[in-house]
Amino acid sequence: MCGIVGYIGTQAATEILLSGLEKLEYRGYDSAGIATIWEGEVNCVRAKGKLHNLRSKLEAIETPAQIGIGHTRWATHGKPEEYNAHPHMDTAMRVAVVQNGIIENYRELREDLKEKGYVFRSQTDTEVIPHLIAEFLKNPPSLHSPSPFFEAVRQAVNKLEGAFAIACLCADFPDELIAIRQQAPLVIGFGQGEFFCASDTPAIVSHTRAVLTLENGEMARLTPLGVEIYNFAGDRLKKQPRLLNLSPMMVEKQGFKHFMLKEIYEQPGVVRACLEAYFTNDPSSPINLGLPAEFYVDLEQIQIVACGTSWHAALIGKYLIEQLAEIPTQVQYASEFRYAPSPLTANTLTIGVTQSGETADTLAALAMEKERRSGKEPKYQPRLLGITNRPESTLGQMVSQIINTHGGLEIGVAATKTFIAQLMAFYALALDLAYGRQTISPDKLEEIINSLRQIPKEIEATLEKQEHLIEQLAHDFAETTDFIFLGRGINFPIALEGALKLKEISYIHAEGYPAGEMKHGPIALLDAKVPVVAIAIPGKVYEKVLSNAQEAKARDSRLIGVTPVKDGEAAEIFNDLLPVSNVDELLSPILTVIPLQLLAYHIAARRGLDVDQPRNLAKSVTVE
Ligand code: M6R
């Protein structure tokens, strides 16, 4: 939610900030702005809408300033208008601030500052920050602080409540940029005589791979001479940068029209990376998740918290864990669980699934669980596991164990390859649990792992067979307003995921249903204008899904079948077939989701929509 970037060094800041913001647009794109310092003044330029609007405005007023901050916004407080766009400034226009997060106590601060004569020009929570800094700048400088500006920022930050990341500068201190982290991500980049801060590494990877991730309660003071790190009490901290395992190439489309399509095509590679990481060739220890034995001792129950697509992956995780390892498992929406948790259960593993590792609801649910279990008798003690694509994220700092999902950087707002990677993590976890509890025979385990090893080839075959087919099919749905997705058993969450993908990027209303539930109400929605996609994989529920599909056909719906079966009843009832390879039903979700991702992609692309940055959404939802 919102992207921030900052630069201080020897080059012209404007272009560096704009290209950094381009890489952060996935975090929000309803307005953008930058502030630089030149000739003793702050130059603040902002524009409503996408970043290209800001770029056009800046063409006329570019300066050679070598310090600046920038922001791309996803509106929380105040409409997406230019006057609410960041940076925000104090009344005297000397201090400029960009923020990602929410300042929860902004109302009291605002009233107090208004009484002191500060003039507010926006509806945002952020605007209190530059005024507060200006107020603290009036205090006499402290001998113990590195600079009066740093000290004023530090004092202001100590007044703020909420989750935020901030970057700020002041015209009276043109060689200082201060960056702050409190529960919203912020990295510092170290170049040759130039330094950066950003919400995420893609914004700076084309300049430097040496980065330091700030932790909560830390502030960085960037000057042309280097970077100093402090805590909110003003104590200097010793920290070392690390080298990023990310190349500038990875943040480009590499010939694909959209990042989403590129990321769909990267899925065979992602599955290979997960297979490599999670499974070994050693029959005595075939799964290697690196989890400590105490995680598994006396385990009676698992609860999983997640949001959106990660929640769908968690539902498949539940199916796998219950069917393979026989452990009762609950899946909760993190946003619900945090306010209405289930009663405490003993010997429980809590898993947070979040590709970004920054989703506010998931982090808050885990924090709540950790707190309510701490200090209780041993069987209630927290056991927290994170499944994430970003082990360096806030989640990584919060839980004791992580399964890294090896999806690589995902830029399209609609999650695709990170979903597949989460599924792979759940296959490995469920098999590991089953192996440890001896609920699976060694032969069966070997058979499943061998079949998983074939999946990358099957995805490649599916992509090759279907891209063109689905592109053609998408023509027919350019005007469609409603879609239904049906699945049962392990493919019910794939029906949910197919519907979510379509909603997110094509703005078509779509519902995912367990196929057997249709007749209990939603069947009333069906007619010739509502296509139905049914996932029909030979196995436990194949015949049942076909019967449910027949019920839809009898209401005139156009039926699209995601199935490996090309003859018999399937061939008769489906108007269109999206063929997938014939794999064991247990592994089928890794394949059945692919045509649904492509269907959503091609319908949205055909409608001419902004596939990678759909309206109202942001990749990483760091607010409640
Ligand atoms: O980063 P997370 O996995 O925690 O994100 C959770 C959801 O916000 C995310 O999956 C969202 O639903 C995606 N846009 C789905 O495509």
XYZ file of C-alpha atoms and ligand atoms in Angstrom:
640
model
C 0.000 0.000 0.000
C 1.790 3.114 -1.213
C 5.395 3.086 -2.326
C 8.060 5.447 -1.084
C 11.491 6.143 -2.433
C 14.284 8.535 -1.446
C 17.649 9.527 -2.948
C 20.686 11.502 -1.854
C 23.916 11.546 -3.866
C 25.628 13.074 -6.855
C 23.169 12.464 -9.698
C 19.977 14.332 -10.631
C 17.377 12.952 -8.220
C 14.210 13.404 -10.295
C 14.776 10.600 -12.818
C 16.045 8.229 -10.112
C 12.917 8.874 -8.062
C 10.584 8.482 -11.038
C 12.139 5.228 -12.191
C 12.068 3.978 -8.590
C 8.377 4.858 -8.333
C 7.691 2.994 -11.592
C 8.950 -0.172 -9.905
C 6.742 0.520 -6.878
C 3.562 1.359 -8.762
C 2.281 -2.134 -7.906
C 1.853 -0.818 -4.333
C -0.606 1.900 -5.336
C -1.223 4.075 -8.333
C -3.962 6.615 -7.715
C -1.624 9.618 -7.459
C 2.095 10.302 -7.158
C 4.522 13.055 -6.285
C 8.120 13.965 -5.581
C 9.887 16.653 -3.548
C 13.492 17.724 -4.166
C 15.641 20.457 -2.660
C 17.193 22.976 -5.043
C 18.551 26.472 -4.346
C 17.358 26.405 -0.747
C 13.732 25.572 -1.596
C 11.666 22.398 -1.589
C 10.191 21.758 -5.041
C 7.130 19.601 -4.604
C 5.300 18.308 -7.690
C 2.278 16.027 -7.492
C -0.264 14.611 -9.929
C -3.495 12.664 -9.710
C -3.625 9.301 -11.513
C -0.851 7.114 -12.813
C 2.810 7.988 -12.677
C 2.970 9.105 -16.308
C 0.885 12.148 -15.323
C 3.572 13.144 -12.825
C 6.284 12.459 -15.385
C 4.635 14.782 -17.923
C 4.324 17.548 -15.321
C 7.976 17.190 -14.346
C 9.211 17.485 -17.935
C 8.607 21.246 -17.747
C 10.191 21.804 -14.342
C 13.090 19.426 -13.994
C 15.905 20.568 -11.636
C 19.416 19.191 -11.087
C 18.601 18.587 -7.390
C 20.612 15.731 -5.853
C 18.269 14.928 -2.991
C 14.609 13.974 -3.118
C 11.730 11.790 -1.949
C 8.867 10.296 -3.943
C 5.567 8.531 -3.368
C 2.979 6.513 -5.257
C -0.325 6.386 -3.398
C -3.129 3.955 -2.618
C -5.676 6.165 -0.895
C -6.657 5.470 2.705
C -7.508 8.876 4.229
C -8.847 11.286 1.621
C -9.846 10.840 -2.008
C -7.276 10.232 -4.730
C -6.910 13.942 -5.612
C -3.775 15.989 -6.188
C -4.177 17.853 -2.888
C -4.110 14.513 -1.033
C -1.119 13.192 -2.973
C 2.228 12.974 -1.180
C 4.687 14.605 -0.422
C 2.937 16.722 2.212
C 4.554 19.885 3.547
C 4.466 22.051 6.640
C 2.850 25.479 6.620
C 6.118 27.270 5.794
C 6.822 24.788 2.956
C 10.245 23.843 4.355
C 9.638 20.208 5.414
C 8.385 17.500 3.003
C 7.177 14.051 4.015
C 6.060 10.850 2.279
C 4.413 8.060 4.245
C 3.188 4.510 3.739
C 0.784 3.271 6.401
C -1.727 4.856 8.743
C -1.179 7.381 11.541
C -3.887 6.246 13.930
C -3.796 9.248 16.292
C -3.772 11.848 13.502
C -7.064 13.449 14.623
C -5.765 14.547 18.054
C -2.445 15.657 16.555
C -4.221 17.608 13.855
C -6.465 19.466 16.317
C -3.499 20.302 18.495
C -1.421 21.559 15.557
C -4.336 23.589 14.159
C -4.629 25.361 17.514
C -0.949 26.221 17.229
C -1.634 27.885 13.859
C -0.549 25.194 11.379
C -2.507 25.248 8.142
C -3.764 21.926 6.782
C -4.214 21.575 3.037
C -5.234 17.907 2.677
C -7.573 15.314 4.172
C -4.740 12.892 4.885
C -3.396 11.489 8.136
C 0.153 12.050 6.819
C -0.027 15.827 6.822
C 0.354 15.992 10.616
C 3.951 14.753 10.245
C 5.580 17.744 8.454
C 3.768 20.140 10.828
C 4.938 18.168 13.863
C 8.522 18.186 12.580
C 8.290 21.957 11.998
C 7.013 22.371 15.560
C 9.926 20.362 17.027
C 12.425 22.266 14.869
C 11.593 25.293 17.033
C 13.237 23.558 20.045
C 16.881 24.416 20.825
C 19.245 21.861 19.213
C 20.378 18.951 21.398
C 24.104 18.290 21.776
C 23.476 14.541 21.758
C 21.718 14.433 18.437
C 23.487 14.166 15.053
C 21.518 17.170 13.717
C 18.589 19.457 14.599
C 16.553 18.031 11.713
C 17.162 14.439 12.807
C 16.208 15.376 16.370
C 12.975 17.092 15.305
C 12.012 14.070 13.177
C 12.841 11.713 16.034
C 10.660 13.659 18.458
C 7.814 13.832 15.943
C 7.991 10.096 15.264
C 7.729 9.368 18.971
C 4.339 11.131 18.940
C 2.932 8.939 16.162
C 0.788 5.853 16.703
C 0.116 3.315 13.974
C 2.018 1.364 11.357
C 4.105 3.498 9.024
C 7.224 4.012 6.946
C 8.309 7.602 6.349
C 10.909 9.512 4.337
C 11.398 13.222 4.868
C 13.640 16.152 4.060
C 13.909 19.843 4.964
C 15.075 22.815 2.859
C 17.135 24.094 5.806
C 19.119 20.827 5.979
C 19.733 20.079 2.288
C 22.239 17.285 2.981
C 19.991 15.060 5.062
C 17.254 12.586 4.273
C 15.625 10.768 7.193
C 13.843 7.416 6.756
C 11.790 5.710 9.471
C 10.237 2.285 9.832
C 7.462 1.250 12.194
C 5.622 -1.846 10.961
C 5.730 -0.930 7.272
C 8.599 -2.039 5.069
C 11.602 0.140 4.258
C 15.010 -0.743 2.833
C 18.123 1.405 2.633
C 20.395 1.087 -0.432
C 24.144 1.788 -0.390
C 25.757 3.029 -3.634
C 29.075 4.767 -4.378
C 28.587 8.192 -2.798
C 24.829 7.840 -3.141
C 22.197 6.341 -0.879
C 18.594 5.305 -1.309
C 15.553 4.319 0.665
C 12.525 2.502 -0.701
C 9.490 0.462 0.270
C 10.835 -2.446 -1.746
C 14.073 -3.498 -3.390
C 12.980 -3.383 -7.081
C 12.989 0.417 -6.776
C 16.735 0.523 -6.197
C 18.177 -2.678 -7.654
C 19.287 -0.951 -10.872
C 21.557 1.307 -8.717
C 22.828 -0.995 -5.988
C 22.481 -4.520 -4.637
C 23.819 -3.626 -1.163
C 20.794 -3.108 1.076
C 19.806 -3.011 4.698
C 16.249 -3.729 5.775
C 15.250 -1.390 8.592
C 13.560 -3.046 11.544
C 10.583 -1.662 13.444
C 11.520 1.307 15.614
C 14.561 2.234 13.511
C 15.480 5.468 11.731
C 18.146 6.000 9.087
C 19.965 9.310 8.523
C 21.173 9.460 4.931
C 23.767 12.105 4.002
C 26.188 12.327 1.030
C 28.793 10.796 3.361
C 26.926 7.683 4.406
C 24.070 6.179 6.397
C 23.640 6.143 10.173
C 21.028 3.967 11.861
C 19.356 4.887 15.180
C 16.492 3.648 17.279
C 13.570 5.898 18.231
C 15.352 6.750 21.506
C 18.201 8.215 19.447
C 20.797 5.510 20.216
C 23.128 4.742 17.321
C 22.954 1.126 16.092
C 25.578 -0.912 14.246
C 24.151 -2.650 11.177
C 25.631 -4.202 8.058
C 24.119 -4.190 4.571
C 23.553 -7.488 2.745
C 23.698 -8.299 -0.972
C 20.422 -8.684 -2.838
C 19.767 -11.801 -4.829
C 17.859 -9.839 -7.468
C 18.919 -8.521 -10.841
C 17.534 -5.502 -12.736
C 16.387 -7.958 -15.479
C 13.955 -9.559 -13.047
C 12.008 -6.337 -12.759
C 11.461 -6.057 -16.550
C 8.746 -7.636 -18.713
C 11.294 -9.418 -20.954
C 9.172 -9.291 -24.103
C 5.845 -10.213 -22.512
C 2.980 -7.747 -22.904
C 2.270 -7.796 -19.175
C 4.051 -8.897 -16.017
C 1.105 -11.190 -15.245
C 1.622 -13.185 -18.456
C 5.374 -13.353 -17.838
C 4.723 -14.598 -14.306
C 2.230 -17.239 -15.536
C 4.964 -18.517 -17.868
C 7.519 -18.549 -15.050
C 5.502 -21.162 -13.146
C 7.317 -24.293 -14.383
C 10.594 -22.718 -13.174
C 9.047 -21.845 -9.821
C 7.862 -25.423 -9.306
C 11.363 -26.667 -10.210
C 12.916 -24.281 -7.670
C 10.522 -25.519 -4.964
C 11.175 -29.184 -5.818
C 14.893 -28.516 -5.574
C 14.529 -26.751 -2.231
C 12.021 -29.039 -0.495
C 12.812 -32.576 -1.669
C 16.021 -34.596 -1.558
C 17.248 -37.763 -3.242
C 17.931 -39.320 0.145
C 15.273 -41.991 0.845
C 15.934 -41.800 4.590
C 15.150 -38.076 4.662
C 13.185 -37.234 1.497
C 11.786 -33.847 2.593
C 13.900 -30.946 3.730
C 11.970 -27.984 5.126
C 14.466 -27.235 7.869
C 11.757 -27.122 10.546
C 12.777 -28.060 14.099
C 11.512 -31.336 15.572
C 9.736 -29.486 18.434
C 7.306 -28.046 15.900
C 5.930 -31.501 15.305
C 5.942 -32.888 18.873
C 2.443 -33.826 20.126
C 0.908 -31.740 17.390
C -2.881 -31.928 17.697
C -4.158 -29.095 15.579
C -3.134 -26.641 12.859
C -4.669 -23.230 12.207
C -3.814 -21.178 9.149
C -4.402 -17.436 8.734
C -4.181 -15.672 5.381
C -5.939 -13.277 2.973
C -6.976 -13.386 -0.690
C -5.107 -15.804 -2.899
C -2.964 -16.928 0.039
C -6.199 -17.936 1.789
C -7.082 -20.087 -1.213
C -3.652 -21.753 -1.030
C -4.305 -22.336 2.673
C -7.589 -24.145 1.863
C -5.657 -26.540 -0.358
C -3.098 -26.838 2.441
C -5.882 -27.856 4.830
C -7.075 -30.534 2.409
C -3.564 -31.941 2.032
C -2.710 -31.838 5.747
C -5.985 -33.454 6.786
C -5.973 -36.124 4.068
C -2.272 -36.995 4.205
C -1.225 -36.275 7.797
C -4.625 -36.614 9.508
C -4.240 -33.435 11.583
C -7.411 -31.342 12.072
C -6.753 -28.026 10.352
C -8.693 -24.760 10.328
C -8.282 -21.985 7.794
C -9.210 -18.486 8.915
C -9.448 -15.132 7.184
C -6.765 -13.180 9.032
C -8.990 -10.079 9.115
C -11.721 -12.039 10.938
C -9.529 -14.181 13.164
C -7.716 -11.201 14.678
C -10.966 -9.933 16.227
C -12.775 -13.240 16.833
C -10.172 -15.963 17.409
C -11.222 -19.565 18.029
C -10.842 -20.675 21.647
C -7.250 -21.615 22.513
C -6.364 -25.184 21.629
C -3.382 -27.095 22.979
C -0.372 -28.212 20.923
C -1.363 -26.073 17.983
C 0.750 -24.944 15.059
C -0.279 -21.550 13.674
C 0.697 -20.846 10.087
C 0.601 -17.400 8.467
C 0.585 -17.507 4.672
C 1.472 -14.284 2.875
C 3.482 -13.945 -0.314
C 4.545 -10.384 0.493
C 5.076 -11.029 4.196
C 3.639 -7.535 4.732
C -0.155 -8.018 4.740
C -1.340 -6.077 7.787
C -4.246 -8.390 8.692
C -2.126 -11.540 8.526
C 0.646 -9.976 10.598
C -1.856 -8.680 13.164
C -3.567 -12.092 13.435
C -0.200 -13.747 14.100
C 0.797 -11.053 16.606
C -2.497 -11.520 18.451
C -2.032 -15.294 18.528
C 1.530 -14.949 19.794
C 0.473 -12.576 22.534
C -2.512 -14.569 23.811
C -0.453 -17.769 24.014
C 2.684 -16.307 25.583
C 2.964 -16.919 29.325
C 0.481 -19.816 29.191
C 1.352 -23.394 30.196
C 3.699 -25.236 27.772
C 1.026 -26.992 25.702
C -0.457 -23.584 24.752
C 2.854 -21.926 23.897
C 2.916 -20.316 20.422
C 4.398 -22.292 17.541
C 4.393 -19.889 14.617
C 5.316 -20.769 11.058
C 5.339 -18.352 8.122
C 4.945 -19.371 4.482
C 6.196 -16.477 2.392
C 7.914 -15.449 -0.777
C 9.816 -12.709 1.088
C 11.698 -14.206 4.048
C 13.276 -10.780 4.723
C 9.803 -9.244 5.249
C 8.079 -8.211 8.484
C 6.628 -11.725 8.701
C 10.172 -13.094 8.666
C 11.012 -10.982 11.703
C 7.891 -12.065 13.530
C 7.726 -15.856 13.379
C 10.307 -18.366 14.536
C 10.240 -20.503 11.366
C 9.750 -19.766 7.689
C 9.098 -21.825 4.603
C 10.451 -19.766 1.705
C 8.235 -20.272 -1.340
C 10.856 -19.494 -4.038
C 8.386 -17.723 -6.339
C 10.800 -14.939 -7.250
C 9.699 -11.347 -7.482
C 6.048 -11.001 -8.554
C 5.054 -7.608 -9.932
C 1.572 -8.170 -11.414
C -0.990 -7.301 -8.744
C -2.857 -10.558 -9.412
C -0.932 -13.357 -7.703
C -0.111 -16.263 -10.024
C 3.341 -17.820 -9.631
C 3.420 -17.073 -5.906
C 0.170 -19.064 -5.517
C 1.725 -22.079 -7.248
C 4.772 -21.693 -4.982
C 2.540 -21.622 -1.872
C 0.862 -24.831 -3.075
C 4.285 -26.459 -3.405
C 5.121 -25.426 0.165
C 1.906 -27.045 1.387
C 2.598 -30.280 -0.520
C 6.014 -30.443 1.131
C 4.659 -29.599 4.597
C 1.759 -32.068 4.411
C 4.070 -34.831 3.193
C 6.641 -34.009 5.867
C 3.989 -34.191 8.580
C 2.547 -37.395 7.132
C 6.008 -38.966 6.910
C 6.844 -37.999 10.510
C 3.518 -39.338 11.827
C 3.663 -42.429 9.610
C 0.266 -41.740 8.097
C 1.741 -42.337 4.642
C 3.667 -45.376 3.474
C 7.204 -44.863 2.108
C 6.019 -46.164 -1.278
C 3.120 -43.763 -1.489
C 5.387 -40.895 -0.426
C 7.872 -41.771 -3.144
C 5.072 -42.037 -5.704
C 3.734 -38.556 -4.833
C 7.185 -36.959 -4.884
C 7.914 -38.583 -8.255
C 4.626 -37.278 -9.628
C 5.398 -33.787 -8.283
C 8.687 -33.925 -10.172
C 6.712 -34.349 -13.430
C 4.564 -31.265 -12.791
C 6.842 -28.624 -14.408
C 6.667 -30.493 -17.741
C 2.896 -30.798 -17.422
C 2.546 -27.054 -16.778
C 4.672 -26.358 -19.842
C 2.444 -28.664 -21.903
C -0.693 -26.988 -20.526
C 0.648 -23.516 -21.359
C 1.613 -24.593 -24.844
C -1.751 -26.255 -25.554
C -3.941 -23.608 -24.060
C -2.575 -20.106 -24.595
C -3.964 -19.762 -28.097
C -7.156 -21.647 -27.296
C -7.955 -19.436 -24.343
C -7.028 -16.262 -26.192
C -9.655 -17.220 -28.789
C -12.219 -18.154 -26.149
C -11.714 -14.808 -24.398
C -13.226 -13.035 -27.471
C -16.589 -14.521 -26.613
C -16.592 -13.062 -23.097
C -15.605 -9.487 -23.795
C -19.159 -8.361 -22.901
C -19.989 -10.968 -20.237
C -20.970 -9.560 -16.848
C -21.155 -12.676 -14.630
C -19.237 -15.935 -14.350
C -19.575 -18.969 -12.095
C -16.668 -21.296 -11.235
C -17.401 -24.752 -9.831
C -15.087 -27.250 -8.176
C -15.272 -29.871 -5.453
C -12.852 -31.339 -2.953
C -9.303 -30.225 -3.536
C -10.380 -28.206 -6.581
C -12.999 -26.119 -4.780
C -10.340 -23.549 -3.736
C -9.243 -23.430 -7.391
C -12.804 -22.405 -8.319
C -12.489 -19.598 -5.745
C -9.103 -18.605 -7.135
C -10.370 -18.625 -10.747
C -13.234 -16.316 -9.734
C -10.904 -13.992 -7.781
C -8.483 -13.677 -10.712
C -11.334 -12.783 -13.076
C -12.852 -10.239 -10.652
C -9.540 -8.567 -9.941
C -8.312 -7.908 -13.421
C -11.362 -8.006 -15.726
C -13.890 -6.430 -13.279
C -16.387 -9.166 -14.190
C -18.549 -10.342 -11.321
C -17.569 -13.939 -10.587
C -18.417 -16.481 -7.909
C -16.529 -19.615 -6.990
C -18.700 -22.365 -5.500
C -18.364 -25.912 -4.265
C -20.240 -27.520 -7.157
C -22.622 -29.407 -4.843
C -23.788 -26.146 -3.192
C -25.146 -24.648 -6.422
C -28.536 -26.225 -6.052
C -28.950 -24.640 -2.606
C -29.401 -21.151 -4.010
C -26.900 -19.810 -6.545
C -28.411 -21.923 -9.323
C -31.092 -19.216 -9.459
C -28.468 -16.952 -11.072
C -27.957 -19.192 -14.086
C -29.196 -18.527 -17.589
C -27.733 -18.359 -21.090
C -25.830 -15.178 -20.224
C -23.893 -16.709 -17.304
C -21.046 -19.020 -18.333
C -20.025 -21.748 -15.895
C -16.476 -23.065 -15.601
C -16.360 -26.531 -14.019
C -13.187 -28.261 -12.856
C -13.699 -31.963 -13.460
C -10.757 -34.189 -12.579
C -11.121 -37.985 -12.486
C -11.061 -39.074 -8.862
C -13.285 -38.974 -5.806
C -15.719 -36.326 -7.030
C -15.496 -36.494 -10.844
C -18.962 -37.935 -11.457
C -20.455 -35.540 -8.909
C -18.959 -32.493 -10.644
C -20.296 -33.714 -13.985
C -23.791 -34.060 -12.491
C -23.571 -30.533 -11.075
C -22.387 -29.312 -14.492
C -25.403 -31.017 -16.088
C -27.650 -29.061 -13.716
C -26.062 -25.823 -14.973
C -26.401 -26.923 -18.594
C -30.100 -27.583 -18.032
C -30.374 -23.846 -17.136
C -28.822 -22.893 -20.518
C -25.405 -21.875 -19.187
C -22.448 -22.164 -21.513
C -20.249 -24.807 -19.879
C -16.464 -24.650 -19.936
C -14.722 -27.756 -18.630
C -11.234 -27.811 -17.123
C -10.574 -31.512 -17.493
C -8.164 -34.080 -18.921
C -11.100 -36.118 -20.296
C -11.901 -35.516 -23.958
C -14.595 -38.132 -24.514
C -17.670 -39.676 -22.897
C -19.974 -37.524 -20.798
C -17.404 -34.701 -20.459
C -17.198 -34.277 -24.239
C -20.984 -34.221 -24.478
C -21.786 -31.688 -21.809
C -18.985 -29.148 -22.073
C -19.367 -26.503 -24.764
C -15.659 -25.709 -24.477
C -12.823 -27.834 -23.162
C -9.717 -26.494 -21.469
C -7.631 -29.663 -21.401
C -5.136 -30.314 -18.614
C -2.854 -33.343 -18.279
C -4.162 -36.378 -16.485
C -2.487 -36.294 -13.067
C -3.550 -37.671 -9.711
C -6.478 -35.668 -8.337
C -4.360 -34.826 -5.270
C -1.844 -32.944 -7.420
C -4.328 -31.537 -9.925
C -4.722 -27.997 -8.429
C -1.209 -27.101 -9.590
C -2.446 -27.691 -13.143
C -6.128 -26.727 -13.033
C -5.349 -23.186 -11.890
C -3.258 -22.467 -15.022
C -6.158 -22.250 -17.554
C -8.115 -20.116 -15.083
C -5.212 -17.655 -14.766
C -4.963 -17.523 -18.573
C -8.723 -17.084 -18.968
C -8.752 -14.119 -16.568
C -5.662 -12.666 -18.245
C -6.970 -12.898 -21.823
C -10.439 -11.595 -20.980
C -8.915 -8.573 -19.228
C -6.367 -8.001 -22.008
C -9.125 -8.252 -24.649
C -11.136 -5.662 -22.733
C -8.094 -3.401 -22.902
C -7.754 -3.217 -19.125
C -4.682 -2.499 -17.077
C -3.882 -6.113 -16.244
C -0.881 -5.479 -14.002
C -2.383 -2.590 -12.061
C -6.125 -3.168 -11.751
C -8.247 -0.374 -10.335
C -8.564 0.050 -6.555
C -6.042 -2.693 -5.763
C -2.490 -2.787 -4.462
C -0.098 -5.699 -4.432
C 0.764 -5.508 -0.808
C -2.058 -4.561 1.561
C -0.223 -3.015 4.489
C -3.277 -1.343 6.040
C -6.203 -2.862 7.890
O 0.889 -10.779 0.206
P -0.266 -11.644 0.592
O -0.172 -13.018 0.075
O -0.519 -11.629 2.071
O -1.525 -10.951 -0.076
C -2.818 -11.371 0.228
C -3.826 -10.789 -0.745
O -3.855 -9.394 -0.628
C -3.503 -11.160 -2.195
O -3.431 -12.547 -2.345
C -4.555 -10.606 -3.148
O -5.766 -11.264 -2.951
C -4.032 -10.748 -4.580
N -4.218 -9.531 -5.294
C -4.648 -11.875 -5.307
O -4.353 -11.916 -6.660
